[in-house]
Short mmCIF file of C-alpha atoms in Angstrom, two decimals:
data_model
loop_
_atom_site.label_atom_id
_atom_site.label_comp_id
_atom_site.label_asym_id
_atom_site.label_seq_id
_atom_site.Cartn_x
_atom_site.Cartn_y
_atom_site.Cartn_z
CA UNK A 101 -91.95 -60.40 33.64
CA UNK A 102 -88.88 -61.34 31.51
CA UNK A 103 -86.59 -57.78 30.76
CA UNK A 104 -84.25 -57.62 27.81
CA UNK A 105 -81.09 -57.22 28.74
CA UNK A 106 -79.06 -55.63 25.48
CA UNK A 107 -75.35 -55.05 27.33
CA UNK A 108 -73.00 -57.55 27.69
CA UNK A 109 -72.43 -59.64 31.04
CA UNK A 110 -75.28 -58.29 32.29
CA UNK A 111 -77.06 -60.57 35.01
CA UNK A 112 -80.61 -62.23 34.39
CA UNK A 113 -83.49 -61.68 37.11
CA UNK A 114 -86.62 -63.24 37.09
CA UNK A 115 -89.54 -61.28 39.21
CA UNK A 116 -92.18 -61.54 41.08
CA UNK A 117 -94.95 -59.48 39.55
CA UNK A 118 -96.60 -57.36 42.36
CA UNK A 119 -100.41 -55.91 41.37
CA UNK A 120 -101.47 -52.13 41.81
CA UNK A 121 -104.37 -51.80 39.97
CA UNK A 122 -107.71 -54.39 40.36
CA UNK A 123 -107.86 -56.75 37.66
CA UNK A 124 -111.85 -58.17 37.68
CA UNK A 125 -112.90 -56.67 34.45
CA UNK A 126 -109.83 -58.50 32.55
CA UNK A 127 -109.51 -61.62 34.73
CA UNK A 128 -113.26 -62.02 33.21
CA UNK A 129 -112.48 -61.18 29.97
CA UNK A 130 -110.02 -63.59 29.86
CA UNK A 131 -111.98 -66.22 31.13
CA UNK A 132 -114.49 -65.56 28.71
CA UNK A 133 -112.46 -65.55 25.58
CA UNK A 134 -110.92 -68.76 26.92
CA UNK A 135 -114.20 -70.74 26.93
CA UNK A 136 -117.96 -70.35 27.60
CA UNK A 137 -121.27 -71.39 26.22
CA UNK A 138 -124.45 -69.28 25.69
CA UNK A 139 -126.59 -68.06 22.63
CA UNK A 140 -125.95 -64.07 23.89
CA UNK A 141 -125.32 -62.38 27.30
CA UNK A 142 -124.53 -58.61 28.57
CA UNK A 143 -122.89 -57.35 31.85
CA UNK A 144 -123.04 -53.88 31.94
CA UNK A 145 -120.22 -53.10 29.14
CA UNK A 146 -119.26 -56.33 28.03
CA UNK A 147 -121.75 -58.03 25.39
CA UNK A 148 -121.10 -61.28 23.98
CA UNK A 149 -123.60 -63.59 21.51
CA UNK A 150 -123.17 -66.65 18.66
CA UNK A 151 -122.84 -65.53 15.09
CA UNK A 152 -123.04 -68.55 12.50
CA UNK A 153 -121.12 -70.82 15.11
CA UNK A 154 -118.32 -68.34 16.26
CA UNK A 155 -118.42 -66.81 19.27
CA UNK A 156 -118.13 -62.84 19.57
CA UNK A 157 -117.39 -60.81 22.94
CA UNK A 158 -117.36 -56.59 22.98
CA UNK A 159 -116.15 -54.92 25.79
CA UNK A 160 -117.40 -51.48 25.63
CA UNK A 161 -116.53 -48.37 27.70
CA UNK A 162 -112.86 -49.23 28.72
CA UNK A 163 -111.39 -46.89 30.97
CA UNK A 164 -107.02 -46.39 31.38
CA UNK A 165 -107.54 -47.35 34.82
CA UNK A 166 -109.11 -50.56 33.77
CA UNK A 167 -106.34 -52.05 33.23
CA UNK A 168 -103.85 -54.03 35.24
CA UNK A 169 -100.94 -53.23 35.72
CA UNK A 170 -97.49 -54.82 36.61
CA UNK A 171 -94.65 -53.53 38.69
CA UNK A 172 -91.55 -55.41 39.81
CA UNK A 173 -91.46 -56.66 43.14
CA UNK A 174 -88.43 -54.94 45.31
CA UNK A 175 -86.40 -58.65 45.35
CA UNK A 176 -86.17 -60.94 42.62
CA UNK A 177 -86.95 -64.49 43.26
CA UNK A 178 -84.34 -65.56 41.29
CA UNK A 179 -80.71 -64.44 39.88
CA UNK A 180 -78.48 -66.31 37.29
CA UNK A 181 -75.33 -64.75 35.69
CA UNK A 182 -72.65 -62.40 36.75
CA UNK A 183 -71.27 -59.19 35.50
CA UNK A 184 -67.77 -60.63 35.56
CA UNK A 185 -66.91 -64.60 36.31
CA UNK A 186 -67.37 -68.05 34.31
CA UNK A 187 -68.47 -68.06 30.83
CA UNK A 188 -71.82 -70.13 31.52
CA UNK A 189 -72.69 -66.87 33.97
CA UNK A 190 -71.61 -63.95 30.89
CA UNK A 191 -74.87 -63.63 28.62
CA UNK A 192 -74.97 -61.26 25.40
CA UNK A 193 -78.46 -60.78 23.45
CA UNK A 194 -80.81 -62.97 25.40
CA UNK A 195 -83.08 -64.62 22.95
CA UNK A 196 -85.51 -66.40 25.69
CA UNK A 197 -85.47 -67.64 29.02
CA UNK A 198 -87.96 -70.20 29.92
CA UNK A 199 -88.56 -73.45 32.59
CA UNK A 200 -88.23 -76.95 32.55
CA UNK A 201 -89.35 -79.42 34.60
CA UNK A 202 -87.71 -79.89 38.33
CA UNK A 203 -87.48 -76.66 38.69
CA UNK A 204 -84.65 -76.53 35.98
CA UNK A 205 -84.20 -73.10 33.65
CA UNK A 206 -82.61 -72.71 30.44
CA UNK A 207 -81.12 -69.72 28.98
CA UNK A 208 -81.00 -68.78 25.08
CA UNK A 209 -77.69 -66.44 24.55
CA UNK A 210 -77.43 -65.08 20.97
CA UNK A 211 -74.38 -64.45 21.16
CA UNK A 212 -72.65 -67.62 21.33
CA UNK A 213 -75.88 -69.65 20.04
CA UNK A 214 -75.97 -71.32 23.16
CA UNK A 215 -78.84 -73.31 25.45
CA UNK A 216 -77.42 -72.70 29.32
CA UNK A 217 -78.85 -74.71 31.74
CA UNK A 218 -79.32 -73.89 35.83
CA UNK A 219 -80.74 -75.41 38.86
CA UNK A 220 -83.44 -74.14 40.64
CA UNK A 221 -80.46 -72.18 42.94
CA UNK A 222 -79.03 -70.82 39.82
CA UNK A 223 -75.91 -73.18 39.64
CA UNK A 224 -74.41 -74.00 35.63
CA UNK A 225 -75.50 -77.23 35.14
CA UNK A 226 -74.77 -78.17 31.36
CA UNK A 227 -74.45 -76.00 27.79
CA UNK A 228 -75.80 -77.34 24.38
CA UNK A 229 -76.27 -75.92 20.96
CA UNK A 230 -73.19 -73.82 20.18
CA UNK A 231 -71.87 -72.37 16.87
CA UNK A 232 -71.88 -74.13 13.93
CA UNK A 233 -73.93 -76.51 11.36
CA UNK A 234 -74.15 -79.29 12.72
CA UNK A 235 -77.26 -80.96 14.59
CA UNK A 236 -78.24 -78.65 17.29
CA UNK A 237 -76.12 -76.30 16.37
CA UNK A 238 -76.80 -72.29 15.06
CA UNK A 239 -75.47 -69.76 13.23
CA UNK A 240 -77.99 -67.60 14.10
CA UNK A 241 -80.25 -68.24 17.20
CA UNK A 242 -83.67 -66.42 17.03
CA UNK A 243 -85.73 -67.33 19.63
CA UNK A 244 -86.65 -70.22 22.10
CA UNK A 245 -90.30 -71.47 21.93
CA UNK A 246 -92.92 -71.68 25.14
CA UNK A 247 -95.62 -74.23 25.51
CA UNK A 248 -93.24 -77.36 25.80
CA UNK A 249 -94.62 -79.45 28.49
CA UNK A 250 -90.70 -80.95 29.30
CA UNK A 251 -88.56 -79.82 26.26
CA UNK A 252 -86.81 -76.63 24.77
CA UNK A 253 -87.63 -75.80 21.04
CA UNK A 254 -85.15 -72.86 19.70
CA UNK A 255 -85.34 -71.55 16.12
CA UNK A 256 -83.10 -69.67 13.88
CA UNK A 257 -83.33 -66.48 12.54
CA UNK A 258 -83.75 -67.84 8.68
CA UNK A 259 -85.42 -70.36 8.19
CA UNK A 260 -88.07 -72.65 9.62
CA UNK A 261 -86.23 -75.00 11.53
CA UNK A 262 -86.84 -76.34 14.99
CA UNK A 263 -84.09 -77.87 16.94
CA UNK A 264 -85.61 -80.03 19.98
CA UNK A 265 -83.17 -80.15 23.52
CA UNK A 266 -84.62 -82.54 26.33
CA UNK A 267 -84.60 -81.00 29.67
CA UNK A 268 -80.92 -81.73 30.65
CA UNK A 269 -80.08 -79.90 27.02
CA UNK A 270 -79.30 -83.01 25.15
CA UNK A 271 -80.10 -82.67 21.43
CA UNK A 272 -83.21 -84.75 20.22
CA UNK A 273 -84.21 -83.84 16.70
CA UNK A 274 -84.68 -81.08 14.32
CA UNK A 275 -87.96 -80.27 12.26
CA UNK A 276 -88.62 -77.74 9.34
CA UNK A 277 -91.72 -76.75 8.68
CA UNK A 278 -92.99 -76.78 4.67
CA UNK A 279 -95.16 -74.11 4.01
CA UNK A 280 -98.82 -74.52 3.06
CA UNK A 281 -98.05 -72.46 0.03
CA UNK A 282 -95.55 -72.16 -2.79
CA UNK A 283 -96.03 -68.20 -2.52
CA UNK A 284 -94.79 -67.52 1.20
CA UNK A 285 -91.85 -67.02 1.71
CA UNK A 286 -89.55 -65.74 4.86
CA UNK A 287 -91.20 -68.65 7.11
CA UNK A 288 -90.68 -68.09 11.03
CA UNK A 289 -91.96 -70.30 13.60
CA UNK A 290 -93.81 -68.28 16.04
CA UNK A 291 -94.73 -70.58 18.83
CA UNK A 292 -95.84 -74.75 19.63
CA UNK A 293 -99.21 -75.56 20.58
CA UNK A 294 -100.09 -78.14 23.53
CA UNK A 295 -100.64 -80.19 21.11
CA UNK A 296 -97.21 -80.34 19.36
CA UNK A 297 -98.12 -78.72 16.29
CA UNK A 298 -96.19 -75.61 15.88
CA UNK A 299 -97.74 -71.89 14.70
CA UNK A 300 -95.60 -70.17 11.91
CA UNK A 301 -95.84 -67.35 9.77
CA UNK A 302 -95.33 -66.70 6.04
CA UNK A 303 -94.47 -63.49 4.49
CA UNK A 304 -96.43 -62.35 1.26
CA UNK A 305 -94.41 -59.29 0.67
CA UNK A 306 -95.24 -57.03 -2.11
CA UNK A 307 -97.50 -60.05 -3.50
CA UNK A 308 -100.49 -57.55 -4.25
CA UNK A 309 -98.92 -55.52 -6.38
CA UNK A 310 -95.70 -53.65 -7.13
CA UNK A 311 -94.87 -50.87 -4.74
CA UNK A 312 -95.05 -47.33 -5.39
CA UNK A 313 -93.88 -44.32 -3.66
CA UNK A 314 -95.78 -43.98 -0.55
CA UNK A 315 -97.11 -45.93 2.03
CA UNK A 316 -97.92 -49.41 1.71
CA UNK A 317 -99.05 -52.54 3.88
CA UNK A 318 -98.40 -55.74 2.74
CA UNK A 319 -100.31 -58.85 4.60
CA UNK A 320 -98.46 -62.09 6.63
CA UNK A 321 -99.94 -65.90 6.42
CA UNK A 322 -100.48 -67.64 9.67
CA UNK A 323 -100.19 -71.22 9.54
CA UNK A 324 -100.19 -74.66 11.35
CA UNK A 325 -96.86 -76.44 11.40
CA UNK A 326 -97.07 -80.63 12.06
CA UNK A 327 -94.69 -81.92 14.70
CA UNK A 328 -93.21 -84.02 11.44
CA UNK A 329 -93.13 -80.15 9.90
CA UNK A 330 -95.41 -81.10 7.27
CA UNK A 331 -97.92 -78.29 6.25
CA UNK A 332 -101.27 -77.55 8.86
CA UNK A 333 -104.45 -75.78 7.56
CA UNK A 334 -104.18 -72.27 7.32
CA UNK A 335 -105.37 -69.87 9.82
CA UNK A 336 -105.08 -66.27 8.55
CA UNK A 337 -103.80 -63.94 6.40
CA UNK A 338 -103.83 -60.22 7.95
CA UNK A 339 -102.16 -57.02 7.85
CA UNK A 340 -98.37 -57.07 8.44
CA UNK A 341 -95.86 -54.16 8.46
CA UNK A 342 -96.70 -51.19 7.42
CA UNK A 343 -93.58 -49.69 4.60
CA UNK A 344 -92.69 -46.31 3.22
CA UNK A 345 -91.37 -46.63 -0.38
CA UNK A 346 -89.01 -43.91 -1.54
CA UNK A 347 -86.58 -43.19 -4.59
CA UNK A 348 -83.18 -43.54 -4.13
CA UNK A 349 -80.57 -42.51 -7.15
CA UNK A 350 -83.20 -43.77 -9.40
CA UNK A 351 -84.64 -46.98 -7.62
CA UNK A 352 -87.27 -47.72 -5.37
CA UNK A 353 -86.37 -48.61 -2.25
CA UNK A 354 -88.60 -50.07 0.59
CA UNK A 355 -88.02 -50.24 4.46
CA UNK A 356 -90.46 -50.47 7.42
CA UNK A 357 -92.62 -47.25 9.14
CA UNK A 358 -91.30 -46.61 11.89
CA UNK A 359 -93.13 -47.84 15.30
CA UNK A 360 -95.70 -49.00 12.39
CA UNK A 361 -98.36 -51.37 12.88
CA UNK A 362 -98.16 -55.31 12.15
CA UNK A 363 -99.45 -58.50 12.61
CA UNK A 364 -99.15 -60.10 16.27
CA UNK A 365 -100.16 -64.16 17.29
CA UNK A 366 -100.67 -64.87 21.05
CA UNK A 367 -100.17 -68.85 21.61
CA UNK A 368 -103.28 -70.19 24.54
CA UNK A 369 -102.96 -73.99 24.95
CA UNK A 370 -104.29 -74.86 21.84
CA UNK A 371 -105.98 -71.98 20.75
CA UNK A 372 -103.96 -69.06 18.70
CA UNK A 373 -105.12 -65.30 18.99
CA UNK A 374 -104.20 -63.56 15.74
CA UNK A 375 -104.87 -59.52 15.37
CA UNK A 376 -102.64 -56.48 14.23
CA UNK A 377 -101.03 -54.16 16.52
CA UNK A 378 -103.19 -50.90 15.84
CA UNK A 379 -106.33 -52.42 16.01
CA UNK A 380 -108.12 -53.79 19.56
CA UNK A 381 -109.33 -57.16 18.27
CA UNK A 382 -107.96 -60.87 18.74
CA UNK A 383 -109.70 -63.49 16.64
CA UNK A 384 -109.27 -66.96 18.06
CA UNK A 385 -108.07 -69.54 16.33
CA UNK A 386 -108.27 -73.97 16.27
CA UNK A 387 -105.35 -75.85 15.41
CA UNK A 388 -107.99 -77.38 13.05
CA UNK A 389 -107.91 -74.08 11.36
CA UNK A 390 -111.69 -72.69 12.57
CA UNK A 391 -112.48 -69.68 13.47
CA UNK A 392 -113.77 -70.06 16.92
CA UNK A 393 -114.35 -66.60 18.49
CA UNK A 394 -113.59 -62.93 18.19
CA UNK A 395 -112.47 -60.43 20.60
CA UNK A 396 -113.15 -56.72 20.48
CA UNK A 397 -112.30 -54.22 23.27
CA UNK A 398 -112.70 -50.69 22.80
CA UNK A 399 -109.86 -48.06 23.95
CA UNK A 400 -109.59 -44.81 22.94
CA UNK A 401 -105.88 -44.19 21.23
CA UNK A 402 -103.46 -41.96 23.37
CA UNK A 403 -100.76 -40.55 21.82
CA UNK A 404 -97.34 -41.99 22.16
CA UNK A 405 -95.07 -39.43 24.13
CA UNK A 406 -91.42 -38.87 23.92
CA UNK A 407 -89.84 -40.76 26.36
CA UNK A 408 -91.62 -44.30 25.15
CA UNK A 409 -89.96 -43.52 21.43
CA UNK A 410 -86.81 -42.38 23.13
CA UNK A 411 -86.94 -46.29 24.30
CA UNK A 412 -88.07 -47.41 20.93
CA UNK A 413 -85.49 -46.45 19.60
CA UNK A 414 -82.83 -48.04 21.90
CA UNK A 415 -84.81 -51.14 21.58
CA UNK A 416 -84.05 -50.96 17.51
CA UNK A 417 -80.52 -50.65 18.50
CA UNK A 418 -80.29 -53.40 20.59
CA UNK A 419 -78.41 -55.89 18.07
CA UNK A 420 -76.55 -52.85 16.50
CA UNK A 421 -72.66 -53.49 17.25
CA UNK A 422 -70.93 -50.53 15.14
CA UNK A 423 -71.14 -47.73 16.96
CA UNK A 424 -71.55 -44.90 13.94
CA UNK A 425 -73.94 -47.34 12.71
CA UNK A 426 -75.98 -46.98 15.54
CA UNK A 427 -75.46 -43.60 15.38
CA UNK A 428 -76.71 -43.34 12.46
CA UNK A 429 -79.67 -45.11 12.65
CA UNK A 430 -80.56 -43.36 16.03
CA UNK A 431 -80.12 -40.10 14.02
CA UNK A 432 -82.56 -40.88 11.58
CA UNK A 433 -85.49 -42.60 13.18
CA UNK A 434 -85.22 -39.18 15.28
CA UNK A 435 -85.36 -36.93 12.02
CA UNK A 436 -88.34 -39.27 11.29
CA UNK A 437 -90.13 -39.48 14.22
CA UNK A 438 -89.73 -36.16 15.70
#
């Protein structure tokens, strides 16, 4: 478990997951989804068979207490940064923190558009990236990418581009990914596959027709990304974020629900889970493009209570640095919500 940590100089902990609740039902869902062979098969509430070559599991009956369920263990197993000291140890908007091989770990800060590097004991050991234009260099750093057998892949906000920092955080190349289509637009990479291909997404906003007052949903392109960044097949196009459309002094003027649903990609090995937030269902993906299995579960929907949009709404905030701006935009996702 990997928190956010929004304030400035505010140390980074890494934890040791304890579990409270048993995890059987999931483990073997898991496993399931992941690979296994069979014409049809049913445990009780899970069912699973082959339709036309694509593999379809239902788990049925789900109960809250199903579920696993993380807490964080009393002592973290590891600590890096300070709340006052050396630069390397002062962190602002974390954008990822992630491993590298010899027990090295690299740290993402937004702030400066930095890659930190630390030993296994915590201990600075070099900075890359940095401000700027240059190679390796951001104006904007979005997020670092997982699934990198011994390298760091960080993206920027806009754009497609992938900058690629060995495991000592020297600079090796930079890719941008074309998309597969002349009508997507607002590409992000959203992951790497063990292969090296790379998994992006492609915005088709207000492609299906011109928005009205109301609510809308407009749908997001997943694609494959080559490690040369050349275009992959693509692998889905489903719902994205949900808008409200309103008038304004005469004009239309668009901006997201809030705590709407959208589209969500979860990256296993070389498989890529695609589904939308308020629906249970995870359709697996190939880097080849197939469709090789679908995933339903079925959980009744509990209402969201007051203290979990309280934290919403912080989490909005996060990247918010004017303080009546925040204010303001606290003010009205509560006149919203509430």
């Amino acid at each position: 478990y990997m928190p956010s940590f929004p304030d400035l100089r505010m140390p980074i902990m890494r934890f040791i997951p304890s579990h409270s609740r048993r995890m059987g039902p999931w483990l073997s869902l898991c496993l399931l989804i992941l690979g296994c062979s069979g014409s049809a098969e049913s445990t009780g509430r899970f069912l699973s068979w082959d339709s036309a070559g694509i593999r379809i599991w239902e788990y049925t009956d789900v109960q809250g207490n199903d579920a696993e369920e993380w807490s964080l263990a009393g002592t973290p197993s590891l600590v890096i940064g300070k709340e006052d000291g050396e630069d390397p140890y002062l962190f602002s908007r974390i954008r990822g923190v992630f491993p590298l091989p010899f027990g090295v770990v690299a740290v993402a800060d937004g702030q400066s558009n930095e890659i930190r590097i630390f030993d296994r004991n915590g201990g600075h050991l070099q900075t890359a990236g940095g401000e700027g234009s240059g190679p390796g260099e951001f104006t904007r750093l979005r997020k670092t990418i997982s699934n990198m057998a011994d390298s760091a892949a960080v993206t920027e906000i806009m754009g497609a581009t992938i900058s690629i920092f060995d495991s000592e955080g020297n600079w090796g190349r930079s890719t941008t990914c074309k998309p597969a289509s002349s009508s997507f637009t607002g590409l992000r990479v959203e992951g790497a596959l063990a292969g090296g291909e790379f998994l992006v997404r492609g915005m088709q906003q207000f492609q299906t027709e011109a928005p009205t007052v109301g609510y809308h949903r407009e749908p997001s392109v997943y694609q494959i990304c080559r490690a040369d960044g050349e275009p992959g097949p693509i692998l889905a196009e489903v719902p994205d974020l949900e808008f409200e459309t309103l008038t304004r002094e005469g004009k239309l003027v668009s901006f997201p629900l809030e705590m709407g649903g959208r589209a969500a990609a979860v990256l296993v090995g070389d498989a890529v889970m695609v589904g939308v937030t308020d629906r249970l269902e995870l359709r697996r993906y190939g880097a080849d493009g197939g469709l090789k299995g679908i995933l339903r579960v079925e959980i009744p929907p509990s209402p969201v209570d007051d203290e979990t949009i309280a934290q919403w709404i912080e989490h909005q905030l996060e990247s918010v640095v004017d303080p009546e701006v925040a204010r303001q935009t606290r003010q009205r996702y509560r006149d919203r919500i509430w």
